[in-house]
CSV table of C-alpha atoms in Angstrom, one decimal:
chain,number,residue,atom,x,y,z
A,1,MET,CA,112.6,-252.0,222.5
A,2,ASN,CA,109.1,-254.0,223.1
A,3,LEU,CA,106.9,-253.5,225.9
A,4,SER,CA,104.5,-256.2,227.2
A,5,THR,CA,104.2,-255.2,230.6
A,6,ALA,CA,102.6,-252.4,233.2
A,7,ALA,CA,105.8,-252.1,235.2
A,8,ALA,CA,108.2,-251.2,231.8
A,9,VAL,CA,105.8,-248.5,230.7
A,10,ASP,CA,105.9,-247.4,234.3
A,11,VAL,CA,110.4,-247.3,234.1
A,12,LEU,CA,110.0,-246.0,230.4
A,13,ASN,CA,108.0,-243.0,232.0
A,14,ARG,CA,110.5,-242.6,234.9
A,15,ALA,CA,113.3,-242.2,232.0
A,16,GLU,CA,115.6,-239.2,231.6
A,17,HIS,CA,116.0,-239.9,228.3
A,18,ARG,CA,112.9,-241.0,225.8
A,19,LEU,CA,113.5,-244.0,224.6
A,20,LYS,CA,111.9,-245.7,221.2
A,21,ALA,CA,109.8,-248.3,222.3
A,22,SER,CA,106.5,-250.6,220.6
A,23,VAL,CA,103.9,-252.5,222.1
A,24,CYS,CA,102.9,-256.3,220.6
A,25,TRP,CA,99.6,-256.1,219.1
A,26,TRP,CA,98.4,-259.1,221.1
A,27,HIS,CA,99.0,-257.3,224.6
A,28,LEU,CA,96.5,-254.8,222.9
A,29,LEU,CA,93.4,-256.5,222.4
A,30,VAL,CA,90.5,-256.0,225.2
A,31,VAL,CA,90.0,-258.2,227.9
A,32,ALA,CA,86.4,-259.6,227.9
A,33,ALA,CA,85.9,-260.2,231.3
A,34,THR,CA,86.0,-256.3,231.9
A,35,SER,CA,83.8,-255.6,228.3
A,36,PRO,CA,80.1,-255.0,227.8
A,37,ALA,CA,78.6,-258.0,227.0
A,38,PRO,CA,78.1,-258.1,223.2
A,39,ILE,CA,82.1,-257.5,223.0
A,40,GLN,CA,82.5,-260.9,225.5
A,41,ALA,CA,81.4,-262.9,222.8
A,42,ALA,CA,83.8,-261.9,220.3
A,43,ALA,CA,86.5,-260.5,222.4
A,44,CYS,CA,89.9,-263.0,222.9
A,45,VAL,CA,90.5,-264.2,226.0
A,46,HIS,CA,94.6,-263.7,226.8
A,47,PRO,CA,95.1,-264.5,230.7
A,48,TRP,CA,98.7,-263.6,230.9
A,49,VAL,CA,97.6,-259.8,230.4
A,50,GLU,CA,95.7,-257.8,233.1
A,51,LEU,CA,93.5,-255.2,233.0
A,52,ARG,CA,95.8,-252.5,234.5
A,53,THR,CA,98.6,-253.9,231.5
A,54,GLU,CA,96.0,-253.6,229.0
A,55,GLN,CA,95.0,-249.8,230.3
A,56,SER,CA,99.2,-248.7,231.2
A,57,LEU,CA,99.9,-250.6,227.5
A,58,ARG,CA,97.0,-248.6,225.8
A,59,ALA,CA,97.3,-245.6,227.6
A,60,ALA,CA,101.1,-245.0,226.8
A,61,LEU,CA,100.6,-245.5,222.9
A,62,LYS,CA,98.5,-243.0,223.1
A,63,SER,CA,100.3,-240.6,224.9
A,64,GLY,CA,103.4,-241.0,222.9
A,65,VAL,CA,105.5,-243.2,225.4
A,66,ILE,CA,105.0,-246.1,222.9
A,67,GLN,CA,105.6,-245.2,219.3
A,68,ALA,CA,104.5,-247.9,217.6
A,69,VAL,CA,102.6,-251.7,217.4
A,70,ALA,CA,104.8,-254.9,216.5
A,71,VAL,CA,103.1,-257.0,213.9
A,72,HIS,CA,104.9,-260.1,213.9
A,73,ALA,CA,104.8,-262.5,210.6
A,74,ILE,CA,105.4,-266.0,212.3
A,75,PRO,CA,104.3,-269.0,210.2
A,76,LEU,CA,101.6,-270.6,212.9
A,77,ASP,CA,102.7,-274.1,211.5
A,78,ASP,CA,104.7,-276.6,209.5
A,79,GLU,CA,101.9,-276.0,207.0
A,80,ASP,CA,101.2,-272.4,206.9
A,81,MET,CA,105.0,-272.0,206.3
A,82,LEU,CA,104.7,-273.7,202.8
A,83,LEU,CA,101.8,-270.8,202.0
A,84,ARG,CA,103.1,-268.5,199.6
A,85,LEU,CA,102.4,-265.0,200.8
A,86,ILE,CA,99.9,-263.4,198.9
A,87,SER,CA,98.2,-266.9,199.3
A,88,ALA,CA,99.0,-266.7,202.9
A,89,LEU,CA,96.5,-263.0,202.8
A,90,PRO,CA,92.9,-262.8,204.0
A,91,ALA,CA,90.5,-262.8,200.9
């Protein structure tokens, strides 16, 4: 299962059996407002991820409650779908 909230991590922590879980990379990005000034300039802002959620997901990943980071390769637009995989990779 793919977790995205602190509440989901809490439920998983209370489960009798350890379930396999992942988190989308997007939810692990640094919350810009809580970062030092140099990082704020480059940090990606995702307003729907609260600081508690980010910290909970990171802690769960570090402790092994979440076992993997999900990276989805979804085309961003119609033009992106026209690119062959090799040409879509960063240079």
